[in-house]
Structures are given as C-alpha cells and as structure tokens.
Amino acid sequence: MNSDFDAKWNELAEEVMTGMKEWRLQHPKATLREIERALDERLAKMRARMLQDAALASAAADIQASAEEERPVCPECAAKLEPRGKQERHITTLQNQVLQLERSYGVCPACSAGFFPPG
Ligand SMILES: [Zn+2]
C-alpha cells in the first residue's frame, strides 16, 4: 500500500467532518433521519475514494505482471488469458458510487472473449 494514502485519506476524513459540521450549522432543525442522510452521503464519497485508491494499489489484478502460470483463465474454455494492457473500467459500488479503475485487460486466445480479471 502506498503511504501517500495517509495524507490523502486524512484529507478525505477531514472533508467529511468539516462538511458535516457546516451542514449541521446550516440545518439546525434537521431531523435525525436528515442528519443520517447527510452523513451517509459524505461517507459514501469517502468510501468510494478509499475503495478506488486501495483497489488501484492491488497488484494481484495485473495480468502483464503475473507469471504465466498464475495468469487468470477464460471462464468458458479455461485457456490462459493474454494480456492486452490496461483499460478503464467503471464499477458501481454497493452504495452507488461510480469508481474509475485502470484495470489490466486480457483476451482469451481460444474464443477471443475479453475480460477484466477479478481483483
Ligand atoms: Zn475462451
């Protein structure tokens, strides 16, 4: 894991806390439900950013970098995927935040299907 995360993630947490304090000042009569929603909204953004950063730090999904015998296989024909560089992948998280990840992409030499390996 990259240690740059420390500063970046502290900043994210700071944003959530400052944002929440400001929101509370602007909404002195908010109900518990409204406060919860405002907080969840901010936490979801932080969560997505942390997930994105942590996922990008994962070397496991890099086909090019993995040894040939460790390469992922095609789920249809079990042939080893051939690396095709990196492509942008959009993933929606459980809380509906969209992540943009640079992911290694592989193509099956047998059936030509293309995959983003899991990870
Ligand atoms: Zn295949």
PDB file of C-alpha atoms and ligand atoms in Angstrom:
ATOM      1  CA  MET A   1       0.000   0.000   0.000  1.00  0.00           C
ATOM      2  CA  ASN A   2       1.131   3.463  -0.912  1.00  0.00           C
ATOM      3  CA  SER A   3       1.905   5.686   2.074  1.00  0.00           C
ATOM      4  CA  ASP A   4       0.589   8.704   0.135  1.00  0.00           C
ATOM      5  CA  PHE A   5      -2.771   7.406   1.261  1.00  0.00           C
ATOM      6  CA  ASP A   6      -2.167   8.673   4.781  1.00  0.00           C
ATOM      7  CA  ALA A   7      -2.297  12.314   3.776  1.00  0.00           C
ATOM      8  CA  LYS A   8      -4.964  11.791   1.154  1.00  0.00           C
ATOM      9  CA  TRP A   9      -7.245   9.757   3.390  1.00  0.00           C
ATOM     10  CA  ASN A  10      -6.810  12.129   6.309  1.00  0.00           C
ATOM     11  CA  GLU A  11      -7.894  14.888   3.969  1.00  0.00           C
ATOM     12  CA  LEU A  12     -10.954  12.886   2.918  1.00  0.00           C
ATOM     13  CA  ALA A  13     -11.947  12.271   6.530  1.00  0.00           C
ATOM     14  CA  GLU A  14     -11.372  15.932   7.286  1.00  0.00           C
ATOM     15  CA  GLU A  15     -13.708  16.885   4.439  1.00  0.00           C
ATOM     16  CA  VAL A  16     -16.422  14.636   5.809  1.00  0.00           C
ATOM     17  CA  MET A  17     -16.128  16.106   9.296  1.00  0.00           C
ATOM     18  CA  THR A  18     -15.890  19.739   8.233  1.00  0.00           C
ATOM     19  CA  GLY A  19     -18.669  19.295   5.694  1.00  0.00           C
ATOM     20  CA  MET A  20     -20.871  17.685   8.297  1.00  0.00           C
ATOM     21  CA  LYS A  21     -20.260  20.450  10.851  1.00  0.00           C
ATOM     22  CA  GLU A  22     -21.099  23.110   8.276  1.00  0.00           C
ATOM     23  CA  TRP A  23     -24.178  21.248   7.178  1.00  0.00           C
ATOM     24  CA  ARG A  24     -25.338  20.963  10.779  1.00  0.00           C
ATOM     25  CA  LEU A  25     -24.925  24.715  11.321  1.00  0.00           C
ATOM     26  CA  GLN A  26     -26.966  25.375   8.190  1.00  0.00           C
ATOM     27  CA  HIS A  27     -29.639  22.877   9.249  1.00  0.00           C
ATOM     28  CA  PRO A  28     -30.176  23.475  12.968  1.00  0.00           C
ATOM     29  CA  LYS A  29     -33.633  21.885  12.860  1.00  0.00           C
ATOM     30  CA  ALA A  30     -32.705  18.775  10.910  1.00  0.00           C
ATOM     31  CA  THR A  31     -34.283  15.534  11.999  1.00  0.00           C
ATOM     32  CA  LEU A  32     -32.213  12.520  12.893  1.00  0.00           C
ATOM     33  CA  ARG A  33     -33.152  10.982   9.531  1.00  0.00           C
ATOM     34  CA  GLU A  34     -31.952  14.070   7.655  1.00  0.00           C
ATOM     35  CA  ILE A  35     -28.699  14.149   9.584  1.00  0.00           C
ATOM     36  CA  GLU A  36     -28.188  10.482   8.850  1.00  0.00           C
ATOM     37  CA  ARG A  37     -28.772  11.050   5.136  1.00  0.00           C
ATOM     38  CA  ALA A  38     -26.339  13.980   5.018  1.00  0.00           C
ATOM     39  CA  LEU A  39     -23.716  11.926   6.807  1.00  0.00           C
ATOM     40  CA  ASP A  40     -24.209   8.853   4.624  1.00  0.00           C
ATOM     41  CA  GLU A  41     -23.864  10.970   1.511  1.00  0.00           C
ATOM     42  CA  ARG A  42     -20.475  12.243   2.685  1.00  0.00           C
ATOM     43  CA  LEU A  43     -19.288   8.883   3.941  1.00  0.00           C
ATOM     44  CA  ALA A  44     -20.265   7.223   0.668  1.00  0.00           C
ATOM     45  CA  LYS A  45     -17.992   9.618  -1.229  1.00  0.00           C
ATOM     46  CA  MET A  46     -15.107   8.960   1.128  1.00  0.00           C
ATOM     47  CA  ARG A  47     -15.764   5.241   0.936  1.00  0.00           C
ATOM     48  CA  ALA A  48     -15.665   5.278  -2.877  1.00  0.00           C
ATOM     49  CA  ARG A  49     -12.382   7.192  -2.935  1.00  0.00           C
ATOM     50  CA  MET A  50     -10.774   4.881  -0.392  1.00  0.00           C
ATOM     51  CA  LEU A  51     -12.005   1.833  -2.263  1.00  0.00           C
ATOM     52  CA  GLN A  52     -10.636   3.213  -5.524  1.00  0.00           C
ATOM     53  CA  ASP A  53      -7.236   4.039  -4.023  1.00  0.00           C
ATOM     54  CA  ALA A  54      -6.946   0.701  -2.261  1.00  0.00           C
ATOM     55  CA  ALA A  55      -8.039  -1.224  -5.362  1.00  0.00           C
ATOM     56  CA  LEU A  56      -5.523   0.578  -7.561  1.00  0.00           C
ATOM     57  CA  ALA A  57      -2.784  -0.453  -5.174  1.00  0.00           C
ATOM     58  CA  SER A  58      -3.598  -4.101  -5.764  1.00  0.00           C
ATOM     59  CA  ALA A  59      -1.009  -5.804  -7.932  1.00  0.00           C
ATOM     60  CA  ALA A  60      -2.983  -9.043  -7.981  1.00  0.00           C
ATOM     61  CA  ALA A  61      -5.073  -7.998 -10.939  1.00  0.00           C
ATOM     62  CA  ASP A  62      -2.192  -7.110 -13.221  1.00  0.00           C
ATOM     63  CA  ILE A  63      -2.092  -9.816 -15.908  1.00  0.00           C
ATOM     64  CA  GLN A  64       1.032  -8.447 -17.542  1.00  0.00           C
ATOM     65  CA  ALA A  65       2.940  -8.549 -14.280  1.00  0.00           C
ATOM     66  CA  SER A  66       1.864 -12.017 -13.199  1.00  0.00           C
ATOM     67  CA  ALA A  67       3.851 -15.111 -14.032  1.00  0.00           C
ATOM     68  CA  GLU A  68       2.385 -17.079 -16.911  1.00  0.00           C
ATOM     69  CA  GLU A  69       1.219 -19.998 -14.771  1.00  0.00           C
ATOM     70  CA  GLU A  70      -0.573 -17.567 -12.475  1.00  0.00           C
ATOM     71  CA  ARG A  71      -2.486 -15.807 -15.209  1.00  0.00           C
ATOM     72  CA  PRO A  72      -6.261 -15.886 -14.981  1.00  0.00           C
ATOM     73  CA  VAL A  73      -8.072 -18.251 -17.338  1.00  0.00           C
ATOM     74  CA  CYS A  74     -11.087 -17.807 -19.577  1.00  0.00           C
ATOM     75  CA  PRO A  75     -14.214 -18.969 -17.715  1.00  0.00           C
ATOM     76  CA  GLU A  76     -15.537 -20.542 -20.956  1.00  0.00           C
ATOM     77  CA  CYS A  77     -12.568 -22.524 -22.253  1.00  0.00           C
ATOM     78  CA  ALA A  78     -10.037 -22.337 -19.424  1.00  0.00           C
ATOM     79  CA  ALA A  79      -7.302 -21.030 -21.731  1.00  0.00           C
ATOM     80  CA  LYS A  80      -4.831 -18.593 -20.174  1.00  0.00           C
ATOM     81  CA  LEU A  81      -5.743 -15.002 -20.915  1.00  0.00           C
ATOM     82  CA  GLU A  82      -3.299 -12.960 -22.956  1.00  0.00           C
ATOM     83  CA  PRO A  83      -2.537  -9.516 -21.562  1.00  0.00           C
ATOM     84  CA  ARG A  84      -3.905  -6.586 -23.551  1.00  0.00           C
ATOM     85  CA  GLY A  85      -2.607  -3.731 -21.471  1.00  0.00           C
ATOM     86  CA  LYS A  86      -4.771  -1.598 -19.228  1.00  0.00           C
ATOM     87  CA  GLN A  87      -8.205  -0.227 -19.782  1.00  0.00           C
ATOM     88  CA  GLU A  88     -10.500   1.996 -17.826  1.00  0.00           C
ATOM     89  CA  ARG A  89     -13.159   0.069 -16.014  1.00  0.00           C
ATOM     90  CA  HIS A  90     -16.209   1.636 -14.393  1.00  0.00           C
ATOM     91  CA  ILE A  91     -17.525  -0.158 -11.377  1.00  0.00           C
ATOM     92  CA  THR A  92     -20.559   0.783  -9.311  1.00  0.00           C
ATOM     93  CA  THR A  93     -20.094   0.208  -5.600  1.00  0.00           C
ATOM     94  CA  LEU A  94     -22.702  -1.199  -3.229  1.00  0.00           C
ATOM     95  CA  GLN A  95     -23.592   2.381  -2.359  1.00  0.00           C
ATOM     96  CA  ASN A  96     -23.965   3.507  -5.959  1.00  0.00           C
ATOM     97  CA  GLN A  97     -20.767   5.487  -6.278  1.00  0.00           C
ATOM     98  CA  VAL A  98     -19.021   5.018  -9.610  1.00  0.00           C
ATOM     99  CA  LEU A  99     -15.344   4.123  -9.475  1.00  0.00           C
ATOM    100  CA  GLN A 100     -12.944   4.529 -12.372  1.00  0.00           C
ATOM    101  CA  LEU A 101     -10.235   1.951 -12.201  1.00  0.00           C
ATOM    102  CA  GLU A 102      -7.317   1.333 -14.520  1.00  0.00           C
ATOM    103  CA  ARG A 103      -7.557  -2.387 -14.897  1.00  0.00           C
ATOM    104  CA  SER A 104      -5.497  -4.915 -16.663  1.00  0.00           C
ATOM    105  CA  TYR A 105      -7.429  -6.484 -19.533  1.00  0.00           C
ATOM    106  CA  GLY A 106      -6.987  -9.926 -21.004  1.00  0.00           C
ATOM    107  CA  VAL A 107      -8.180 -11.714 -24.121  1.00  0.00           C
ATOM    108  CA  CYS A 108      -8.790 -15.438 -24.462  1.00  0.00           C
ATOM    109  CA  PRO A 109      -6.667 -16.862 -27.320  1.00  0.00           C
ATOM    110  CA  ALA A 110      -9.234 -19.604 -27.939  1.00  0.00           C
ATOM    111  CA  CYS A 111     -12.586 -17.804 -28.069  1.00  0.00           C
ATOM    112  CA  SER A 112     -11.404 -14.163 -28.267  1.00  0.00           C
ATOM    113  CA  ALA A 113     -13.561 -13.112 -25.344  1.00  0.00           C
ATOM    114  CA  GLY A 114     -12.136 -10.198 -23.368  1.00  0.00           C
ATOM    115  CA  PHE A 115     -12.083  -9.989 -19.589  1.00  0.00           C
ATOM    116  CA  PHE A 116     -11.140  -7.885 -16.657  1.00  0.00           C
ATOM    117  CA  PRO A 117      -9.776 -10.429 -14.214  1.00  0.00           C
ATOM    118  CA  PRO A 118     -11.298 -10.250 -10.743  1.00  0.00           C
ATOM    119  CA  GLY A 119      -9.381  -8.383  -8.082  1.00  0.00           C
TER     120      GLY A 119
HETATM  121 ZN    ZN B   1     -12.206 -18.528 -24.048  1.00  0.00          ZN
END
